[in-house]
Coordinates of C-alpha atoms in Angstrom, one line a residue:
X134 CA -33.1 -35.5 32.9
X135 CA -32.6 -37.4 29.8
X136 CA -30.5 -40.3 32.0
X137 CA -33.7 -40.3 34.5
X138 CA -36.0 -41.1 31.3
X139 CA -33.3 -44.5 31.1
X140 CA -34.6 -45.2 34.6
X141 CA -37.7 -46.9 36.3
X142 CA -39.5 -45.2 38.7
X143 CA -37.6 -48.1 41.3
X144 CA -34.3 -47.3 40.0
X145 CA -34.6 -43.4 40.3
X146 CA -36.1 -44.0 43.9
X147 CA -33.3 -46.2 44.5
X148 CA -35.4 -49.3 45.8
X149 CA -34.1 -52.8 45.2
X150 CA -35.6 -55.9 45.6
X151 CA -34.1 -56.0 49.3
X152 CA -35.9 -52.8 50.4
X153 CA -39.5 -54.1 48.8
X154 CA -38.8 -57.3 51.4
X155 CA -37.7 -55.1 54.0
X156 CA -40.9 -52.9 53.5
X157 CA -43.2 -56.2 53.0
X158 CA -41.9 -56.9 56.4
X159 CA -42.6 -53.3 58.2
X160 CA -46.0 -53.9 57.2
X161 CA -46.1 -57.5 58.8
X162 CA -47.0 -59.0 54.7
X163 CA -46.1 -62.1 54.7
X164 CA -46.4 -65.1 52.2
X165 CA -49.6 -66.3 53.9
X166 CA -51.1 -63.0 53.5
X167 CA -49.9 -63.4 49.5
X168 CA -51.7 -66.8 49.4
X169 CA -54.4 -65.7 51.6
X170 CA -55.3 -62.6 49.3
X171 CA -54.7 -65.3 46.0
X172 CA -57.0 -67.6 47.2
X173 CA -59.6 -64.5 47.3
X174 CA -58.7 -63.4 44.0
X175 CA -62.2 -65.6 42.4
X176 CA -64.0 -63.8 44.7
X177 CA -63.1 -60.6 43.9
X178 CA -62.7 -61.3 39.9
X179 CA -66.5 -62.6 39.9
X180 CA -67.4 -59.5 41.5
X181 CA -64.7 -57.1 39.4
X182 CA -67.4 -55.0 37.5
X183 CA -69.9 -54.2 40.3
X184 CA -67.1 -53.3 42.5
X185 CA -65.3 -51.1 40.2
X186 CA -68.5 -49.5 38.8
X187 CA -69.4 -48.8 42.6
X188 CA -66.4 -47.4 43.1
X189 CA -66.6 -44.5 40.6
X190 CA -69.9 -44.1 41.8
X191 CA -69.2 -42.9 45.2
X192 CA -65.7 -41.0 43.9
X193 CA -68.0 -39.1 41.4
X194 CA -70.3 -37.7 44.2
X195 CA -67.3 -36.0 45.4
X196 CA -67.1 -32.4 43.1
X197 CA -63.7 -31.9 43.5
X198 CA -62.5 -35.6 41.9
X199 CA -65.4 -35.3 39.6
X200 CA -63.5 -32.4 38.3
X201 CA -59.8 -34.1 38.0
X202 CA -61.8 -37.1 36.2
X203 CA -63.1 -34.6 33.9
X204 CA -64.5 -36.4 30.7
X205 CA -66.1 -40.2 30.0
X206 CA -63.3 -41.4 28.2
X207 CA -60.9 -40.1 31.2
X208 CA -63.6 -42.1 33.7
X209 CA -63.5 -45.3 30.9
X210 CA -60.0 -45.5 30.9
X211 CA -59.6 -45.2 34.9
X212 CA -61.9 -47.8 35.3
X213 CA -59.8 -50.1 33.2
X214 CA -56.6 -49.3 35.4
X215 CA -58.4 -50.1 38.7
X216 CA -59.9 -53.6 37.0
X217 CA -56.2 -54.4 36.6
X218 CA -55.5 -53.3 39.8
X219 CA -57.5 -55.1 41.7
X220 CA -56.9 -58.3 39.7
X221 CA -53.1 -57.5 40.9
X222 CA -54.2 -57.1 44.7
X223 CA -55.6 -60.7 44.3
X224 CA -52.3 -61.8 42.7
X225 CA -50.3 -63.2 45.5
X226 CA -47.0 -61.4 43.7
X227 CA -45.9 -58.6 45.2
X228 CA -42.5 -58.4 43.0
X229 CA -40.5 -55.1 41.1
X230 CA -43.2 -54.8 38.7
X231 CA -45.8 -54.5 41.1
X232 CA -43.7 -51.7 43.1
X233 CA -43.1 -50.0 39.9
X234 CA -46.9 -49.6 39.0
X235 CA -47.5 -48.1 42.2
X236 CA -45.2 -45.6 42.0
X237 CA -46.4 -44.6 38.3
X238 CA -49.9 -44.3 40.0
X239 CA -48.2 -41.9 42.7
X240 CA -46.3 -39.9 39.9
X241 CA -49.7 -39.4 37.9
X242 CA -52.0 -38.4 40.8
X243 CA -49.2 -36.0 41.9
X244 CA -48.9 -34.6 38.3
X245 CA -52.6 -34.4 37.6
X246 CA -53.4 -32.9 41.3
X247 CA -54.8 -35.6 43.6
X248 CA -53.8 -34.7 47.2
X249 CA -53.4 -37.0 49.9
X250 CA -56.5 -36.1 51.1
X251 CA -58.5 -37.6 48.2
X252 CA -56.3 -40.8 47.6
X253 CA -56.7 -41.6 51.2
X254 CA -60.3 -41.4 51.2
X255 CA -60.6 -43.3 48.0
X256 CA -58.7 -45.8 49.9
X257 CA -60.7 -46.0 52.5
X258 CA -63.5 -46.6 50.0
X259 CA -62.0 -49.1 48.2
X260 CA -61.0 -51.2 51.3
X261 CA -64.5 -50.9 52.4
X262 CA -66.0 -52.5 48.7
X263 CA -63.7 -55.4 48.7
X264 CA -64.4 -56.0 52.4
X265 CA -67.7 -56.0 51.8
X266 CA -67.5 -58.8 48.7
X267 CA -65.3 -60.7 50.7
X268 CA -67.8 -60.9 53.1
X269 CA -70.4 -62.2 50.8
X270 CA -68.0 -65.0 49.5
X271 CA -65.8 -66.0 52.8
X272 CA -68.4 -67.8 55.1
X273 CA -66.0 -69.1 57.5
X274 CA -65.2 -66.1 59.3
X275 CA -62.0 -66.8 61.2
X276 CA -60.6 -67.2 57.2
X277 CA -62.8 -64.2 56.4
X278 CA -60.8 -61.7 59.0
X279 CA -57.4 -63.2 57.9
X280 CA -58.0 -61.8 54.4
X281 CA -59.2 -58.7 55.5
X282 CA -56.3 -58.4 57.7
X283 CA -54.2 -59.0 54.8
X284 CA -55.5 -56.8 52.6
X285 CA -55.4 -54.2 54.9
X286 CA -51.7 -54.7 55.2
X287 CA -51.4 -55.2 51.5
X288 CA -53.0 -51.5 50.9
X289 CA -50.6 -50.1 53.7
X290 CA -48.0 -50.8 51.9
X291 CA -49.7 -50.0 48.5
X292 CA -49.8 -46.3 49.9
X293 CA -46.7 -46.0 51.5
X294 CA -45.4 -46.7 47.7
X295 CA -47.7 -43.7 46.4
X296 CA -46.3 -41.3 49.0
X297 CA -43.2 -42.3 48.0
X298 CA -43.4 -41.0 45.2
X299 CA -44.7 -37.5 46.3
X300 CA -41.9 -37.6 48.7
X301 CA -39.4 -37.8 45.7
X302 CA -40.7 -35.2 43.6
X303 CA -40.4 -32.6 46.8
X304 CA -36.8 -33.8 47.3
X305 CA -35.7 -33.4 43.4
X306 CA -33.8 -30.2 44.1
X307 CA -31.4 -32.4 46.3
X308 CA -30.9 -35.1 43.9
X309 CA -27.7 -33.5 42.0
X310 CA -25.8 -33.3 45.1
X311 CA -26.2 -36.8 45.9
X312 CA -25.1 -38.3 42.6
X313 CA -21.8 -38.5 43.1
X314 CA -21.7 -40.6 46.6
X315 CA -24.9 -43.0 44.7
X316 CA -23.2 -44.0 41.8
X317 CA -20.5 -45.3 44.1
X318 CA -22.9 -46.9 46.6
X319 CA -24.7 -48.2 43.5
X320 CA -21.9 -50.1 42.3
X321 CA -20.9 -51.4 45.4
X322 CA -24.5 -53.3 45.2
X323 CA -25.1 -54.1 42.4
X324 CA -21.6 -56.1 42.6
X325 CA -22.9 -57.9 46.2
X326 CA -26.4 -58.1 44.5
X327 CA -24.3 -60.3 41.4
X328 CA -22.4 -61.9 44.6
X329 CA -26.1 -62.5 45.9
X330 CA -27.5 -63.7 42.5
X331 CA -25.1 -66.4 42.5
X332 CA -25.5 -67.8 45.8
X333 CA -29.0 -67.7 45.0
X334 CA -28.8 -69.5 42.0
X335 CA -27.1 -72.4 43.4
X336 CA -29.7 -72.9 46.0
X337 CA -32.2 -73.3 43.6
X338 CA -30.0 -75.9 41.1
X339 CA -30.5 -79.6 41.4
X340 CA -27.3 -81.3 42.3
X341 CA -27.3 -84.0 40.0
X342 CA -28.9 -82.6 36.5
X343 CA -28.3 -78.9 36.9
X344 CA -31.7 -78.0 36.3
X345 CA -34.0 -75.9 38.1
X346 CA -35.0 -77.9 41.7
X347 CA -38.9 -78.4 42.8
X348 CA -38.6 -75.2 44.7
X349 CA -37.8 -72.7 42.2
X350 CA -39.9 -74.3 39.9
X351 CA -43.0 -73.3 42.3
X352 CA -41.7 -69.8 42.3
X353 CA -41.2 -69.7 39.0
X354 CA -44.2 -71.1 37.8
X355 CA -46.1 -68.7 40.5
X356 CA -44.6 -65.7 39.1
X357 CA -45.4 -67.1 35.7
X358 CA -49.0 -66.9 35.7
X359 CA -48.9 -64.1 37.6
X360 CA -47.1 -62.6 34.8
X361 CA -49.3 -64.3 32.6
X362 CA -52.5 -63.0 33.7
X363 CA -51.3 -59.1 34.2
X364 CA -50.2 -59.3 30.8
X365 CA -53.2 -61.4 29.1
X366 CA -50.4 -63.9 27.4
X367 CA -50.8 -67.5 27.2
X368 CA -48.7 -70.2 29.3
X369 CA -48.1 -74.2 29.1
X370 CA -46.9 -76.0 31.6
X371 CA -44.9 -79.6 30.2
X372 CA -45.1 -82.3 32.9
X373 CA -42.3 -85.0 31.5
X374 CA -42.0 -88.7 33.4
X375 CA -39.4 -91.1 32.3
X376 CA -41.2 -94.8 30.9
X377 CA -38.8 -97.7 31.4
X378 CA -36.4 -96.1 34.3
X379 CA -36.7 -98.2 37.3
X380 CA -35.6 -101.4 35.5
X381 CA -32.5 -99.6 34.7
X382 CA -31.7 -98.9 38.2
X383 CA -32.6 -102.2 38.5
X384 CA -30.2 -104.1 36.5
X385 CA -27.4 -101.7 35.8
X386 CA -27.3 -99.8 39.5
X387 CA -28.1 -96.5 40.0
X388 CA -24.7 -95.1 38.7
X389 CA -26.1 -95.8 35.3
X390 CA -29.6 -94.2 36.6
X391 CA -28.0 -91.3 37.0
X392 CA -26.4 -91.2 33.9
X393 CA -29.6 -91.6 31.9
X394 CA -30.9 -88.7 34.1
X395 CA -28.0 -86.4 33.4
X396 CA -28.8 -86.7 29.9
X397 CA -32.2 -86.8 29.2
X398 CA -31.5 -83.3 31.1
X399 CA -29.2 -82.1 28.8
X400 CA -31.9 -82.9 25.8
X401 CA -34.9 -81.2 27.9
X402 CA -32.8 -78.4 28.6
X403 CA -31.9 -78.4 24.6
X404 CA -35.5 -78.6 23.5
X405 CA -36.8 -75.6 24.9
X406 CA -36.6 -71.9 24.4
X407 CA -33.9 -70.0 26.1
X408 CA -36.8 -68.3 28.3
X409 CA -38.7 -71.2 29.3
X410 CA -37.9 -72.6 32.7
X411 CA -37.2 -76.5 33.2
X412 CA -36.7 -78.5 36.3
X413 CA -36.4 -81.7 37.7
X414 CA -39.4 -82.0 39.5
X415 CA -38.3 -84.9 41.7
X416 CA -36.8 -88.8 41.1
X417 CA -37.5 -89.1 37.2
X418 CA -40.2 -86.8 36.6
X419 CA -39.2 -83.1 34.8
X420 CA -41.1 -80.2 34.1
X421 CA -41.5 -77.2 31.7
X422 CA -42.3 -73.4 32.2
X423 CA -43.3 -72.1 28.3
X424 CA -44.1 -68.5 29.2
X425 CA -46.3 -67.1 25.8
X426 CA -47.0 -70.6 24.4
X427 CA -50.0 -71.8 23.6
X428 CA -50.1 -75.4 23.7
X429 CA -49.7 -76.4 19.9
X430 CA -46.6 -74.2 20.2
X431 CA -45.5 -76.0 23.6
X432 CA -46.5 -79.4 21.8
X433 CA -43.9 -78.5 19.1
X434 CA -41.5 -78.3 21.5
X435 CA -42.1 -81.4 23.5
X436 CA -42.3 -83.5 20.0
X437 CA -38.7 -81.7 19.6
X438 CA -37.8 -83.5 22.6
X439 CA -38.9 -87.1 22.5
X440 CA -38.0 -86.9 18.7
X441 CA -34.1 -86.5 20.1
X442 CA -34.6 -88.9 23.1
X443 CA -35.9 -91.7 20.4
X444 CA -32.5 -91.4 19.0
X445 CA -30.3 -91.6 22.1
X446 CA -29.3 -94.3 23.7
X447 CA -31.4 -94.2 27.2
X448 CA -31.3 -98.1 27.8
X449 CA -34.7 -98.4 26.6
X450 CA -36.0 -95.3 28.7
X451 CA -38.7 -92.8 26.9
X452 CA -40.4 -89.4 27.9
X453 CA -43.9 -89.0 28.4
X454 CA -45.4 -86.1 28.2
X455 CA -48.5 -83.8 29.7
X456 CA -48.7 -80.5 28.7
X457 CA -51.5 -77.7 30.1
X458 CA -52.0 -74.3 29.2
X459 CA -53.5 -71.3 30.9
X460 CA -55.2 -69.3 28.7
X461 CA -55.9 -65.3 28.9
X462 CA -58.9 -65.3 31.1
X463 CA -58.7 -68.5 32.3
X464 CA -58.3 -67.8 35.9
X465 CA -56.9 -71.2 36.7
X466 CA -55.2 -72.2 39.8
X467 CA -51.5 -73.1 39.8
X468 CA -52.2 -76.7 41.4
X469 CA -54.9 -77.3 38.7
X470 CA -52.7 -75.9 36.1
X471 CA -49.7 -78.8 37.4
X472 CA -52.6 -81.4 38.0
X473 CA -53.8 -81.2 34.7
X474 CA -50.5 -81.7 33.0
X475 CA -50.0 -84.4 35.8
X476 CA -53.1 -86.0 34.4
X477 CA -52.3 -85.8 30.4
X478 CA -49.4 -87.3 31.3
X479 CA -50.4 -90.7 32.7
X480 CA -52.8 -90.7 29.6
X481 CA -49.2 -90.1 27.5
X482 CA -48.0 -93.2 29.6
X483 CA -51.1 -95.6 29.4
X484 CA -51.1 -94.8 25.3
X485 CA -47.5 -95.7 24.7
X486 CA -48.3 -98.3 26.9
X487 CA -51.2 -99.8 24.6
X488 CA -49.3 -98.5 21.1
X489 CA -45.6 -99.1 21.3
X490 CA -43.6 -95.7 20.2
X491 CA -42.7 -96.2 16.5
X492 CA -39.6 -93.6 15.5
X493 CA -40.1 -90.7 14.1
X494 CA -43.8 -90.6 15.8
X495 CA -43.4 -88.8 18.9
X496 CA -46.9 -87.8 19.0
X497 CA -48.4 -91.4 20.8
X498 CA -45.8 -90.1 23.6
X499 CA -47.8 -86.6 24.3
X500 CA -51.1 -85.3 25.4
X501 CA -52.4 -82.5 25.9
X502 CA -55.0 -81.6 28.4
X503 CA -58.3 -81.0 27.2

């Protein structure tokens, strides 16, 4: 007992992130489903308190789940749970943590008494809200039976997790006698998982600087603010150009080009925190991932940076830099997050332009969006 308490719900159920893609697929959920259902999410968010207060409404009428609610407070704080969770339907990230709040909400409506019955039904109900604001906010209707489809495949799977976890706690009894062949079976993935990781991890590297390439800076950055938003924390984006690099190609080849690039990686990769993701976005352009920075902190970072670059020898080559944030609440996209470092940018280029960089003043090489 006291090892399960170690465990999440995904561990003890013995689902890895192979299984969740495996059961994303059973259920036909695709990544144009997840960008479907996220480009819904304003919709929805506009709408969040009427269709949440609506909800309770119509689960209220019913005596028996009036009784499991109980109190106010009970009914307050349930109405805060489904406002996250149908910000998280909206998401587009479908990852571990997702699964594992699922599975909590499974564990709690088996402990508490809610049979499948009653879940079922206030699925249906549920389905039937957002369909209905959907309707109200998607007037092409080809786009507006996509979503629904989606969703509907989304909730599928959403309740194939719950029963899970009813499915466990009938099967607990059996759990001791399968330890012994697990642990081994656990080990043996967990070591092709690492195998996997690896692999992985390459694919994702750019070949000449080592950083992060363009594509797993999307995912990152996608499950960044997803993360961002779930857990009401701030996050800057840095958007880094290199002033002066073409002329070195130019007149010293490209050999040298990519010299200059290797380092000024090395001192971007140097100038962040050990969490924040960087990548070379493409040719001499780099970008930052600040999880839980707010812009003054990611501006601290970034001064850091061109401070150290100042004091290199880059063949005359300097860093501009535009740097966004996404605030708690914001609801901002992930292409007008990047734009809007994009833009602050070429303002951090056309100022050093018009005011030559003087050392030890990094500050005419940065802006920050407004």
């Amino acid at each position: 007992m006291a090892n399960g308490l170690r465990l999440s719900l995904m561990e003890q159920l013995r689902i890895s992130q192979r299984d969740i893609e495996a059961r994303q697929a059973l259920f036909h959920l695709s990544a144009s489903d997840c960008d479907l259902l996220a480009g819904s999410k304003d919709i929805i968010v506009r709408n969040l308190d009427a269709i949440v207060d609506r909800f309770y409404q119509e689960q209220t009428e019913n005596r028996e789940v009036a009784l499991l609610i109980g109190d106010r407070e009970t009914l307050f704080r349930l109405k805060q749970a489904q406002r996250h969770y149908i910000v998280d339907l909206f998401s587009g990230v479908y990852d571990a943590s997702y699964v594992n709040s699922r599975l909590r909400v499974g564990k709690v409506h088996k402990r508490i008494g809610v049979t499948p019955m009653l879940y079922m039904a206030a699925v249906h109900s549920l389905i039937a809200l957002l369909n209905e604001y959907l309707e109200r906010g998607i007037p092409d209707r080809a786009l507006l039976q996509a979503t629904r489809r989606s969703l509907l495949k989304l909730m599928m799977f959403d309740v194939e997790l719950i029963f899970e976890t009813y499915i466990a706690s009938m099967m607990s009894e059996v759990e001791s006698a399968r330890q012994e062949v697990e642990i081994y079976a656990d080990g043996l993935a967990e070591e092709v998982a690492e195998r996997t990781r690896q692999l992985e991890e390459l694919s994702k590297r750019d070949a000449l600087t080592g950083l992060y390439n363009q594509r797993a800076f999307f995912d990152a950055l996608r499950l960044a603010i997803a993360t961002a938003e779930r857990s009401h924390t701030p996050l800057s984006v840095a958007y880094m150009d290199l002033n002066g690099f073409k002329p070195v190609n130019d007149r010293h080849g490209h050999v040298k080009g990519d010299e200059v690039l290797q380092k000024v990686a090395q001192l971007i990769a140097a100038s962040f925190r050990e969490g924040d993701v960087v990548a070379r976005y493409g040719g001499d352009e780099f970008c930052a991932i600040m999880p839980n920075a707010s812009t003054d902190e990611a501006r601290s970072a970034c001064e850091r940076l061109v401070t150290v670059a100042d004091r290199e020898d880059l063949c005359g080559v300097t860093i501009a830099v535009g740097i966004s944030e996404l605030t708690p609440g914001s609801l901002i996209s992930l292409e007008d997050l990047l734009c809007n470092a994009d833009k602050a940018m070429y303002q951090a280029k056309e100022k050093s332009h018009q005011t030559p960089t003087i050392r030890g003043l990094p500050s005419s090489q940065i802006q920050c969006a407004s």
